[in-house]
Coordinates of C-alpha atoms and ligand atoms in Angstrom, one line a residue:
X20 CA 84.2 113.9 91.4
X21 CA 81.3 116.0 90.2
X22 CA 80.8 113.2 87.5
X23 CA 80.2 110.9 90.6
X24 CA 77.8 113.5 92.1
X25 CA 75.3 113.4 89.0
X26 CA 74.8 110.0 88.6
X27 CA 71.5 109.1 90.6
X28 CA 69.4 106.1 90.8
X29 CA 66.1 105.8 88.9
X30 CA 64.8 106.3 92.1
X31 CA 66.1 109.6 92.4
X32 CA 66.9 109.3 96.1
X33 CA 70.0 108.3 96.3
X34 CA 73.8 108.9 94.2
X35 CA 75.1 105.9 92.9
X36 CA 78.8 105.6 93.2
X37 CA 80.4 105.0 90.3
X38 CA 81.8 100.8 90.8
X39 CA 85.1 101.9 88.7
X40 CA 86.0 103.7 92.1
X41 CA 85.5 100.7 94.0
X42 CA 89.2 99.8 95.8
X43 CA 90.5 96.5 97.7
X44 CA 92.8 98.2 100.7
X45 CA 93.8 96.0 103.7
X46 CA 95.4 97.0 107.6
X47 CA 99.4 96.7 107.7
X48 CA 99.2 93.2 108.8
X49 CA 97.0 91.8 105.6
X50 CA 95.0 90.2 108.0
X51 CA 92.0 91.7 106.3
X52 CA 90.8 94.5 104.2
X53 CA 88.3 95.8 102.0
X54 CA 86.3 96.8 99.3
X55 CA 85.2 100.8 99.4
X56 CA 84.5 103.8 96.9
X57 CA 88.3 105.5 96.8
X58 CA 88.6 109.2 96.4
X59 CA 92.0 111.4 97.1
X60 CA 91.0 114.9 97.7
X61 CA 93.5 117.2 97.8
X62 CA 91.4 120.3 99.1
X63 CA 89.2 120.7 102.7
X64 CA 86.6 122.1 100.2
X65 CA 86.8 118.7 97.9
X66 CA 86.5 116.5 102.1
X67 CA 83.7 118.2 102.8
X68 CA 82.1 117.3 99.5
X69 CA 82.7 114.0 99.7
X70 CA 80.7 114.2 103.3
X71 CA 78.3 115.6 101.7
X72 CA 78.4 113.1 98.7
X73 CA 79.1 110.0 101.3
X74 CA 75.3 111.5 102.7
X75 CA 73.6 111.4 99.4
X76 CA 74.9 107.9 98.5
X77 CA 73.6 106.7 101.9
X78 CA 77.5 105.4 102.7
X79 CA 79.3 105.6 105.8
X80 CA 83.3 107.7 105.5
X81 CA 86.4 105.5 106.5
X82 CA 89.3 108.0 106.3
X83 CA 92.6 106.5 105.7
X84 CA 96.5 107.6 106.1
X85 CA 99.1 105.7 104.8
X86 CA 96.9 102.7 106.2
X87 CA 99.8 101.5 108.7
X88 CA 97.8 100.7 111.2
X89 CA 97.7 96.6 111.6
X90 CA 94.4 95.8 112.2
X91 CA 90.9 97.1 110.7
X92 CA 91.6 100.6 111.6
X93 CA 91.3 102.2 108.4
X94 CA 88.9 100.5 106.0
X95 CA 85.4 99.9 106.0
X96 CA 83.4 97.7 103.6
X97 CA 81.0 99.7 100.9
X98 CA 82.3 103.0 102.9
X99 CA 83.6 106.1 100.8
X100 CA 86.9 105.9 101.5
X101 CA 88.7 109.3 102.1
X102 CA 92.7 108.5 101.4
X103 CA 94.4 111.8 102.7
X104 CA 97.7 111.3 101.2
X105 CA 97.1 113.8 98.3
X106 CA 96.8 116.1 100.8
X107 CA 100.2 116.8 101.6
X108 CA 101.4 120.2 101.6
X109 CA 103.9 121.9 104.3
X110 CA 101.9 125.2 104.6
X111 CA 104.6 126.8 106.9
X112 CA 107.9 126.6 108.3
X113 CA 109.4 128.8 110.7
X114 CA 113.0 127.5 111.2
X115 CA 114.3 130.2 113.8
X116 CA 110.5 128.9 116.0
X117 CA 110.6 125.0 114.8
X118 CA 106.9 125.9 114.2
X119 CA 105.7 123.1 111.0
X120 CA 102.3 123.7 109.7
X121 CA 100.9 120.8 107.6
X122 CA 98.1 119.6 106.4
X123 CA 97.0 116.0 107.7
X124 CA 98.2 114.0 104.7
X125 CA 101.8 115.0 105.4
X126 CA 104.0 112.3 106.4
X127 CA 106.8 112.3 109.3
X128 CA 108.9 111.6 106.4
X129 CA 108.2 114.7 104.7
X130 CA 108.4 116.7 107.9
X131 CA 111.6 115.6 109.0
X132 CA 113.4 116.0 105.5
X133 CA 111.2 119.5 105.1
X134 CA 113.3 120.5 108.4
X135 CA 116.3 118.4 109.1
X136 CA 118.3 121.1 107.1
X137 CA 117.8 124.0 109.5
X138 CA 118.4 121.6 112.7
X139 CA 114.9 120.5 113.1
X140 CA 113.7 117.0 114.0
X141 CA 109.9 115.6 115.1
X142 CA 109.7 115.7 118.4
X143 CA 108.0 112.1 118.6
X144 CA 108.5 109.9 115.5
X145 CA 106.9 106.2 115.2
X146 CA 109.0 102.6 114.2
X147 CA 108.2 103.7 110.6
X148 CA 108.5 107.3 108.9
X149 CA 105.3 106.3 106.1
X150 CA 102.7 107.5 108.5
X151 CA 100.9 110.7 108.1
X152 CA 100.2 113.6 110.4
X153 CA 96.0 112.9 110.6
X154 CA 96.7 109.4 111.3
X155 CA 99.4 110.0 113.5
X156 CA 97.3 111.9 115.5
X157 CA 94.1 109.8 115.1
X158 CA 96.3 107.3 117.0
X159 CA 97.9 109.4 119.6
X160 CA 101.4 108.0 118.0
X161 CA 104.4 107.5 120.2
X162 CA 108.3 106.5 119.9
X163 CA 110.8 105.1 121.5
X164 CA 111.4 108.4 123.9
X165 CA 107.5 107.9 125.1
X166 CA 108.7 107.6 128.5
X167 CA 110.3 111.1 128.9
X168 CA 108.8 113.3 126.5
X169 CA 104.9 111.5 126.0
X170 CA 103.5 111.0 122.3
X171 CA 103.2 113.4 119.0
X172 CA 100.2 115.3 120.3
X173 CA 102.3 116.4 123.4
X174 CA 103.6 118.5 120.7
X175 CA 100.5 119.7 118.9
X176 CA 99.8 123.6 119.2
X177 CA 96.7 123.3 117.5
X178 CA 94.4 121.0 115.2
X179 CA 91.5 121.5 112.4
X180 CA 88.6 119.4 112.5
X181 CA 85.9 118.8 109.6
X182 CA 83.0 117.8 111.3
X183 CA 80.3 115.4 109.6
X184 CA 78.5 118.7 109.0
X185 CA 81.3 120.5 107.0
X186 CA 82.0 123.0 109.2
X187 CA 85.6 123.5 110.2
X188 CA 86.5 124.2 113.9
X189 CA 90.4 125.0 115.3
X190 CA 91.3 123.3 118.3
X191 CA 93.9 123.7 121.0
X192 CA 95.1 121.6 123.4
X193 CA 93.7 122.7 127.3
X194 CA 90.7 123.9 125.9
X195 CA 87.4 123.8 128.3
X196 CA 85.9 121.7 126.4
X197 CA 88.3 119.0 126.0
X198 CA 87.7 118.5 122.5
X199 CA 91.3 118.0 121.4
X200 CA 91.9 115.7 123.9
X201 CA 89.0 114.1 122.8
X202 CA 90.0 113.7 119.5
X203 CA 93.6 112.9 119.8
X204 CA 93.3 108.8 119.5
X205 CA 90.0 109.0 118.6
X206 CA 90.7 106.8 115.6
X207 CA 88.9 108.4 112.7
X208 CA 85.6 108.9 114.6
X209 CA 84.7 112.4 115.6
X210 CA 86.0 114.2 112.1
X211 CA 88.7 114.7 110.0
X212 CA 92.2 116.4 111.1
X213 CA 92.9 118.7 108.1
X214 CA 95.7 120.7 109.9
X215 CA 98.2 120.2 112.3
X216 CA 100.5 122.8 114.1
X217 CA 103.8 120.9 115.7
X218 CA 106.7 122.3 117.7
X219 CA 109.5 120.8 116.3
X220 CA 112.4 119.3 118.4
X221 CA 115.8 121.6 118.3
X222 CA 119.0 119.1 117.2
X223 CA 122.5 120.0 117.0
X224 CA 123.6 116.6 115.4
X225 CA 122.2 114.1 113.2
X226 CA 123.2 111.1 115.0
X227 CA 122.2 110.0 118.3
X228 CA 124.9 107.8 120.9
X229 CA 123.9 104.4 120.7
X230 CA 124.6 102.2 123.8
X231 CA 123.5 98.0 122.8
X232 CA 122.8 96.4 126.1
X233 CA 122.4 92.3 125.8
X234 CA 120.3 91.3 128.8
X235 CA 120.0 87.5 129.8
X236 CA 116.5 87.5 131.4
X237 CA 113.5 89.4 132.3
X238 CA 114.9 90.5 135.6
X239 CA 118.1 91.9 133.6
X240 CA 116.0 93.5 131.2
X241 CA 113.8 95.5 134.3
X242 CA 117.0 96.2 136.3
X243 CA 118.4 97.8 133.0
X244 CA 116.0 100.0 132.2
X245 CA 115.4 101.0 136.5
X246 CA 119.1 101.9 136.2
X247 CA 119.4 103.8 132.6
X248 CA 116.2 105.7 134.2
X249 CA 116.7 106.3 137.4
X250 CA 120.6 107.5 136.1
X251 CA 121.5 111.3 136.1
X252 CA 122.0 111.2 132.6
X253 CA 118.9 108.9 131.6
X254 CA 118.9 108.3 127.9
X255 CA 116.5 110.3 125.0
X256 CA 115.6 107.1 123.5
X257 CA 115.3 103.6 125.0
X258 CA 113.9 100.2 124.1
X259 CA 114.5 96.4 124.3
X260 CA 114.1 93.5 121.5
X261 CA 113.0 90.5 123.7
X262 CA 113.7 86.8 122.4
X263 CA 110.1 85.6 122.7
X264 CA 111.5 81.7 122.0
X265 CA 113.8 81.5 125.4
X266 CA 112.1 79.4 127.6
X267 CA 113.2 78.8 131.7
X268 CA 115.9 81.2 132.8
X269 CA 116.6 82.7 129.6
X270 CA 112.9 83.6 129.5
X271 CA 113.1 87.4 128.2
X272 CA 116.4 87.9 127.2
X273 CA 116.9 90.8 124.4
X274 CA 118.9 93.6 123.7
X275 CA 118.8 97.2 125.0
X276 CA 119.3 100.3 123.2
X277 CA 119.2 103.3 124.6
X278 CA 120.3 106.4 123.0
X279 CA 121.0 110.1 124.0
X280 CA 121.1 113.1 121.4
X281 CA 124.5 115.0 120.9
X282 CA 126.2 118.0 119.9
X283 CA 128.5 118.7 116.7
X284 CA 130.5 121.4 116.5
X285 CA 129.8 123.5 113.8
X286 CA 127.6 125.8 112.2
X287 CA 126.2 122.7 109.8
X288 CA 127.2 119.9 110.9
X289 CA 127.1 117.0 107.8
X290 CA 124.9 114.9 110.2
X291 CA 122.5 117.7 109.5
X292 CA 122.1 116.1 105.9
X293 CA 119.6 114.5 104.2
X294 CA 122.2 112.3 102.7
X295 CA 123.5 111.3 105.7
X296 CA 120.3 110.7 107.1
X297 CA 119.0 108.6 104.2
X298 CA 118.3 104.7 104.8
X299 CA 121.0 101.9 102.6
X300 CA 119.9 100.5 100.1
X301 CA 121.6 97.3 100.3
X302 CA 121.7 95.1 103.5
X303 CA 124.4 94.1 104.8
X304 CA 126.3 96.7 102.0
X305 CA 125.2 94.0 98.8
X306 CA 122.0 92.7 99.4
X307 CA 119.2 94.7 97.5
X308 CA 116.6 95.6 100.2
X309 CA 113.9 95.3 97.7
X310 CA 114.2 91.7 97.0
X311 CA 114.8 90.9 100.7
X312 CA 111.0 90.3 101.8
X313 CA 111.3 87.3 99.4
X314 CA 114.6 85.9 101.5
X315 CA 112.8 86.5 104.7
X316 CA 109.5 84.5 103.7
X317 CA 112.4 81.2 103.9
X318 CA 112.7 82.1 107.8
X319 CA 109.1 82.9 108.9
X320 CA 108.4 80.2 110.4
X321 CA 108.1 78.8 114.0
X322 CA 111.8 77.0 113.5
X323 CA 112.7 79.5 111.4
X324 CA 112.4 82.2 114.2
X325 CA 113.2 80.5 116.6
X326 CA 116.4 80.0 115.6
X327 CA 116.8 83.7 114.2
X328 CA 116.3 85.0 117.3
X329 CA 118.8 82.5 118.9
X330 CA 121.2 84.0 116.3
X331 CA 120.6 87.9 117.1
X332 CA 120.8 87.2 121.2
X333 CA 124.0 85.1 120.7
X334 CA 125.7 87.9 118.3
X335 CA 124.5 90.7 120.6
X336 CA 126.6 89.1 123.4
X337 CA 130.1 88.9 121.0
X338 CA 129.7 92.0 119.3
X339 CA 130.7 95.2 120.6
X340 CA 128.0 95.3 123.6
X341 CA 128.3 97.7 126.2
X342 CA 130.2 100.2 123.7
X343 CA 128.4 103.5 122.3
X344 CA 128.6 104.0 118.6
X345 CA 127.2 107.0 116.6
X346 CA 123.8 106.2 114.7
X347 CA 121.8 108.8 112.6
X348 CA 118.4 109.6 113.8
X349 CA 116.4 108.2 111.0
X350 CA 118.7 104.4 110.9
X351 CA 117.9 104.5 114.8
X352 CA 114.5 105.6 114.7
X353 CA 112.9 104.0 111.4
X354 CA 114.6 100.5 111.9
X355 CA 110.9 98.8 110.5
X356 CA 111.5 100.8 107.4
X357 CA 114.7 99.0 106.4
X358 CA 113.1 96.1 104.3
X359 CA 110.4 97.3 102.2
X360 CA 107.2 95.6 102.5
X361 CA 108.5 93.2 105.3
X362 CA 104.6 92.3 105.7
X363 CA 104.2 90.3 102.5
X364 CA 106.7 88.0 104.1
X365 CA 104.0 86.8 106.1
X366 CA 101.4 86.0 103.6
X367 CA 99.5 84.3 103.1
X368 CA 97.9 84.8 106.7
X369 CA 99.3 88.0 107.2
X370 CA 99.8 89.1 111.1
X371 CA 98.7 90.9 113.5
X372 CA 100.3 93.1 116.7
X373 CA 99.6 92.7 120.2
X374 CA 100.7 95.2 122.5
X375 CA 99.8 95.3 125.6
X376 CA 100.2 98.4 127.8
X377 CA 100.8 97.0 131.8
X378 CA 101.3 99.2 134.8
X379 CA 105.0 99.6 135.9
X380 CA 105.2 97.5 138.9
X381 CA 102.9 94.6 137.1
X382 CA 105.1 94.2 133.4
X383 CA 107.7 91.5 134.7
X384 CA 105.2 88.8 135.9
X385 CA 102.6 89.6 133.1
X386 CA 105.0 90.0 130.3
X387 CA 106.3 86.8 131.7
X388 CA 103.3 84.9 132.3
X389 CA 102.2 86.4 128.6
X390 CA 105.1 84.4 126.7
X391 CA 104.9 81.4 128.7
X392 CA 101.2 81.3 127.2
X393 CA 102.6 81.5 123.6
X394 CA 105.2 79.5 124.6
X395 CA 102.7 77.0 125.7
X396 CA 100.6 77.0 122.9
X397 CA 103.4 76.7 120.4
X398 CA 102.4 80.4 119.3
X399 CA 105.4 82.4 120.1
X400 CA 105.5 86.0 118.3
X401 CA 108.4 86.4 115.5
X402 CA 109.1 89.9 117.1
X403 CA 109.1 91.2 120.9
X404 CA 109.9 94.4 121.7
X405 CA 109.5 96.9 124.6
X406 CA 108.9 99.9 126.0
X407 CA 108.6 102.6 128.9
X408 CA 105.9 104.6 128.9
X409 CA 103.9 107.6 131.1
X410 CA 100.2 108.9 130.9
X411 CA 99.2 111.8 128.4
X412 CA 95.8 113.6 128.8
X413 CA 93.8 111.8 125.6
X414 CA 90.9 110.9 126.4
X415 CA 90.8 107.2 124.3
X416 CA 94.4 106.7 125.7
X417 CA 96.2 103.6 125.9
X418 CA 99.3 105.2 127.6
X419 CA 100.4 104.3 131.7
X420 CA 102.7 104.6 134.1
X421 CA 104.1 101.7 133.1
X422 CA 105.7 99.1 129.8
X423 CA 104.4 97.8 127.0
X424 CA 105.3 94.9 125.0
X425 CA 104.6 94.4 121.1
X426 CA 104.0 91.1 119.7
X427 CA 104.1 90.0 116.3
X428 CA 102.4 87.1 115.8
X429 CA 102.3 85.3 112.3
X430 CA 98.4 84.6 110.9
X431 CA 98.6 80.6 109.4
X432 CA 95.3 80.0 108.0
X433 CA 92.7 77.9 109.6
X434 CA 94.8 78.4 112.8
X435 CA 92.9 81.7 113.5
X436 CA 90.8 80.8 116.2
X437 CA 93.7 79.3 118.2
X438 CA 95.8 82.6 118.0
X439 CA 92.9 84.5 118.8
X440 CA 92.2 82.4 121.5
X441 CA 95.6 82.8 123.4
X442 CA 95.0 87.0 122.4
X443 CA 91.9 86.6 124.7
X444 CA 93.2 85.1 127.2
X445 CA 96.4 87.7 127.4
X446 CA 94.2 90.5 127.4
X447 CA 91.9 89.1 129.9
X448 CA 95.1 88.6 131.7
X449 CA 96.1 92.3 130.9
X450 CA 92.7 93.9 131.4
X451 CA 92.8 92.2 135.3
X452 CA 96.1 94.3 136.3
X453 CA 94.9 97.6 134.8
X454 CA 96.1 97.3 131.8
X455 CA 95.5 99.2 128.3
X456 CA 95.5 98.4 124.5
X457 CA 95.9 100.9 121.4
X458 CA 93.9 100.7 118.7
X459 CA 96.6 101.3 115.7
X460 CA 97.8 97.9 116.5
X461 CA 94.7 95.8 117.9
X462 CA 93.1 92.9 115.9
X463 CA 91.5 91.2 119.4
X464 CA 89.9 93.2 121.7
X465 CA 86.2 92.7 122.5
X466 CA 83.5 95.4 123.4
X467 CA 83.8 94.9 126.8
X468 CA 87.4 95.2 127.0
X469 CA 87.5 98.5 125.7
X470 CA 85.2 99.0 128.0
X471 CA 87.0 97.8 131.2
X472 CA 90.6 99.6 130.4
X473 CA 88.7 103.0 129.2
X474 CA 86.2 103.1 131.9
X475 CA 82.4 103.9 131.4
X476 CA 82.8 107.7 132.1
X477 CA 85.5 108.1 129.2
X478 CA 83.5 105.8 126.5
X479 CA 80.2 107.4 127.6
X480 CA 81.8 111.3 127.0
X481 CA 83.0 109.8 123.7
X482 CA 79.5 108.4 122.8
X483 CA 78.4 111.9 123.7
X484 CA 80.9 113.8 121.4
X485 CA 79.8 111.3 118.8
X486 CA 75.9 112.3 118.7
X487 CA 77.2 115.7 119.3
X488 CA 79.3 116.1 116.5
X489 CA 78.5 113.4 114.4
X490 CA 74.6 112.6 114.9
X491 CA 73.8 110.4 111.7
X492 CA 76.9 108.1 112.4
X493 CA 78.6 108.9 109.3
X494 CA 82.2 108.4 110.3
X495 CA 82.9 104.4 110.8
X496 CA 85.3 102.0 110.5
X497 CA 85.8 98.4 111.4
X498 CA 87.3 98.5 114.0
X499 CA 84.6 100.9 115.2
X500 CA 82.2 98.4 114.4
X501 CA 83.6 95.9 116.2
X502 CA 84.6 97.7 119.2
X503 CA 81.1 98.8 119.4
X504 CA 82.5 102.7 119.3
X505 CA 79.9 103.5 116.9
Ligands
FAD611 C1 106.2 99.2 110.9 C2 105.3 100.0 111.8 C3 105.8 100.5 113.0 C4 105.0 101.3 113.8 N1 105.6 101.8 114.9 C5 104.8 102.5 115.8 C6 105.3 103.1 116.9 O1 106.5 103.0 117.2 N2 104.5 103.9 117.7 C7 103.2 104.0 117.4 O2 102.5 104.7 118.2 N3 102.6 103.5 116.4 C8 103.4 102.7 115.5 N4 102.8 102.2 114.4 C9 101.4 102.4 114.1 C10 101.2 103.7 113.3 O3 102.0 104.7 113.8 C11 99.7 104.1 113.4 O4 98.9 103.1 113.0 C12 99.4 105.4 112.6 O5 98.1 105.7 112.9 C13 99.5 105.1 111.1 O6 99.3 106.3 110.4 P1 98.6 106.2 109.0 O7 98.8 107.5 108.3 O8 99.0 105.0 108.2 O9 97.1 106.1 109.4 P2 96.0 104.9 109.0 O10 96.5 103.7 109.6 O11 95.7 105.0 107.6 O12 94.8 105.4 109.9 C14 94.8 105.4 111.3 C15 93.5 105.9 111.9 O13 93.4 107.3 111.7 C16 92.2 107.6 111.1 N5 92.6 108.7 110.2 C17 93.5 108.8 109.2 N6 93.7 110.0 108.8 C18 92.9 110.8 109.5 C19 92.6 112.2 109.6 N7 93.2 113.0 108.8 N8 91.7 112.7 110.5 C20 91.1 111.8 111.4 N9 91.3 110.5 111.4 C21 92.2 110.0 110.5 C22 91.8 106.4 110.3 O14 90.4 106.3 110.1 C23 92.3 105.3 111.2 O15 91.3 105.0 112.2 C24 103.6 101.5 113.5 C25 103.1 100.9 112.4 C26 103.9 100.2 111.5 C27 103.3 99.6 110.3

């Protein structure tokens, strides 16, 4: 890095960056990406010189995760890129409190398997275990149990922030300021999260009860979740794989799980294992889940999915629905991370998420009236999948009162403008029923739409945090850029 640091123009004004750290690195959904100055500190001391650094070499600072966010989140063209994942050490653990300390390149994966052992689990974990803690909280990530217990930061006792100016501040949620609400789902722009203190959720088994619910419409998929809800023993965990291909009165059919935590005798139960809690590594007990991006490419298309999704509704009627079955936490929780680099099965175009977050009494007709659109456009997302939700205190929140649904929709090149037509017009559609969008999974949204579902009050106190903490503009991203954020 120092090398880097010496190297001036002949002008003497400003460093050159050296082009050998020049690095191609895309969103989740491959959509797009690009080219920035890489550097992997592994110290605050070596973040804040690269601030500094970023300065001299006139460049704006994208800061990165594991980059598993699907959209333009974390890269910026020409930026310095600051990759956190180098910066990954537990700093304590206090197994009688659950307290984890971490620093922000720590991943859910290391935390759980840091603390599984002594009966210790996160108390919020996202579809996929390969994101780390700053990005985590960056996005205000939440699970499958959003709906009872709210999203990661919920759990947060206290953050770090590096300011543009390299000074280090601790922050605590309630404070007068707001300034960790503020930066909760703040996506990158008011500083970097070098440290995060979690409380850790208490577990007394390793596997959770599993109940599979097949539902034959959107009406049976509402009525489920109203009754597993409103029940006295509501479930820990709930969500709903929707067949986004029925059409008429088959429209949202799916499958329901919902899933409650239990006890195990014993002092150690073997649930409590990280063998038990690893992820096969065949499918289906023979095929290799390495190869098996390669298998699904012959699938991903519209006939192909359609008829895969045909195939999953009809087996989740025959098979064993209705029954609970034991399930380890991470096979329930980390389903996305079964087939390594599932993604690539969608290039060349890539894809991108839509999830739309709709007030509780709005979801069925605009979740409804949202497939019929793809439906009618012969764009129908390969994967549908929903959730309950609540509000949390962030100030760049997308969470409600309410559902969302999560669309995966397949990029085909030169058939861009379509898709993102029909992405308008659902979050237009969205946006006119109070709805809200997140930024870890948005490739769509306009200015003014961010405007609209955050209001001018929250987007003005961000632009005021921004000056505040961050005058010459030096955190960025695309999607900043875009959204009009910075
Ligand atoms: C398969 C899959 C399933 C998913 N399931 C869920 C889910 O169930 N629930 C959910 O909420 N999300 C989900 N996500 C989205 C994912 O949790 C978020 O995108 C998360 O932010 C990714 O973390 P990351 O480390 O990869 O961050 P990145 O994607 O690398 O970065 C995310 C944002 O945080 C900023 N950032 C990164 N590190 C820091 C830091 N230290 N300080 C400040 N800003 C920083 C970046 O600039 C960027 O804006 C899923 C994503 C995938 C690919």
């Amino acid at each position: 890095m120092s090398q880097d640091m010496c190297s001036r123009s002949s002008e003497g004004l400003r460093v050159i960056l050296p082009p050998e750290r020049i690095d191609r690195r895309t969103g989740f959904g491959l959509t797009g990406g690009a080219d920035a100055f890489a550097y992997r500190p592994t110290t605050v001391t070596e973040i804040a010189d690269l601030l500094a650094l970023a300065r001299r070499s006139g460049r704006k600072v994208v800061l990165r995760g594991k980059g598993r966010s699907y959209g333009d989140a974390a890269y910026l063209a020409e930026a310095v890129m600051i990759d956190l994942t180098r910066f990954d050490r537990i700093l304590s653990w206090d197994p009688a409190s659950g307290r984890l300390e971490v620093e922000a390149g720590v991943t859910l994966g290391d935390a759980w398997r840091h603390t599984l052992e002594d009966g210790w689990w996160p108390p919020v974990v996202s579809g996929t275990m390969h994101v780390t803690m700053g990005g985590a909280l960056a996005m205000n990530i939440h699970g499958k149990n959003h709906f009872a217990v709210g999203s990661l930061a919920e759990y947060v006792d206290e953050i770090d922030l590096l300011t543009a100016d390299g000074a280090v501040q601790t922050l605590y949620p309630g404070r007068e300021d707001g300034l960790f609400e503020a930066v909760i789902g703040s996506a990158g722009l008011l500083g970097v999260i070098t440290r995060a203190v979690l409380r850790m959720k208490r577990l007394h088994s390793g596997d959770l009860r599993v109940l599979p619910l097949s539902c034959a419409s959107w009406a049976e998929q509402f009525a489920a979740f109203d009754s597993l809800l409103d029940s006295t023993c509501p479930p820990d965990y709930l969500v709903s794989w929707v067949d986004a291909f029925a059409r008429g009165t088959a429209a949202g059919r799916g499958l329901i799980h919902a899933a409650w935590y239990t006890d195990e005798a014993g002092a150690r139960p073997a649930s409590l294992t990280l063998a038990h809690q690893e992820l096969p590594d065949t499918i289906l007990g023979f095929l290799p889940k390495s190869r098996m991006w390669r298998h699904m490419r012959c699938l991903n298309h519209r006939l192909g999915m359609r008829m895969v999704n045909a195939a999953k509704y009809r087996s989740s009627r025959l098979l064993g629905i209705g029954k609970p079955h034991p399930q380890s936490l991470a096979e329930f929780s980390f389903l996305l991370d079964y087939v390594p680099n599932w993604e690539w099965a969608y290039l060349p175009g890539g894809l991108i998420q839509h999830q739309a977050f709709v007030p509780r009494d709005a979801a069925p007709k605009i979740f409804a009236r949202q497939l019929a659109m793809c439906r009618a456009t012969k764009q129908e997302p390969f994967l549908a999948v929903l959730k309950r939700h609540r509000p949390d205190p962030f100030l760049l929140t997308w969470a409600l009162d309410g559902y969302s649904l999560a669309l995966d929709f397949k990029v085909v090149p030169g058939r861009w403008p379509r898709l993102l037509n029909l992405c308008h017009q659902m979050n237009d559609l969205v946006l006119e029923h109070g709805g809200r969008f997140y930024f870890a999974k948005d490739s769509t949204l306009r200015p003014d739409d961010v405007r609209s579902y955050l209001g001018e009050a929250a987007l003005n106190r961000f632009l005021a945090l921004r000056s505040e903490l961050d005058p010459e503009g030096l955190f960025a991203t695309s999607l900043a850029r875009r959204l009009e954020l910075v």
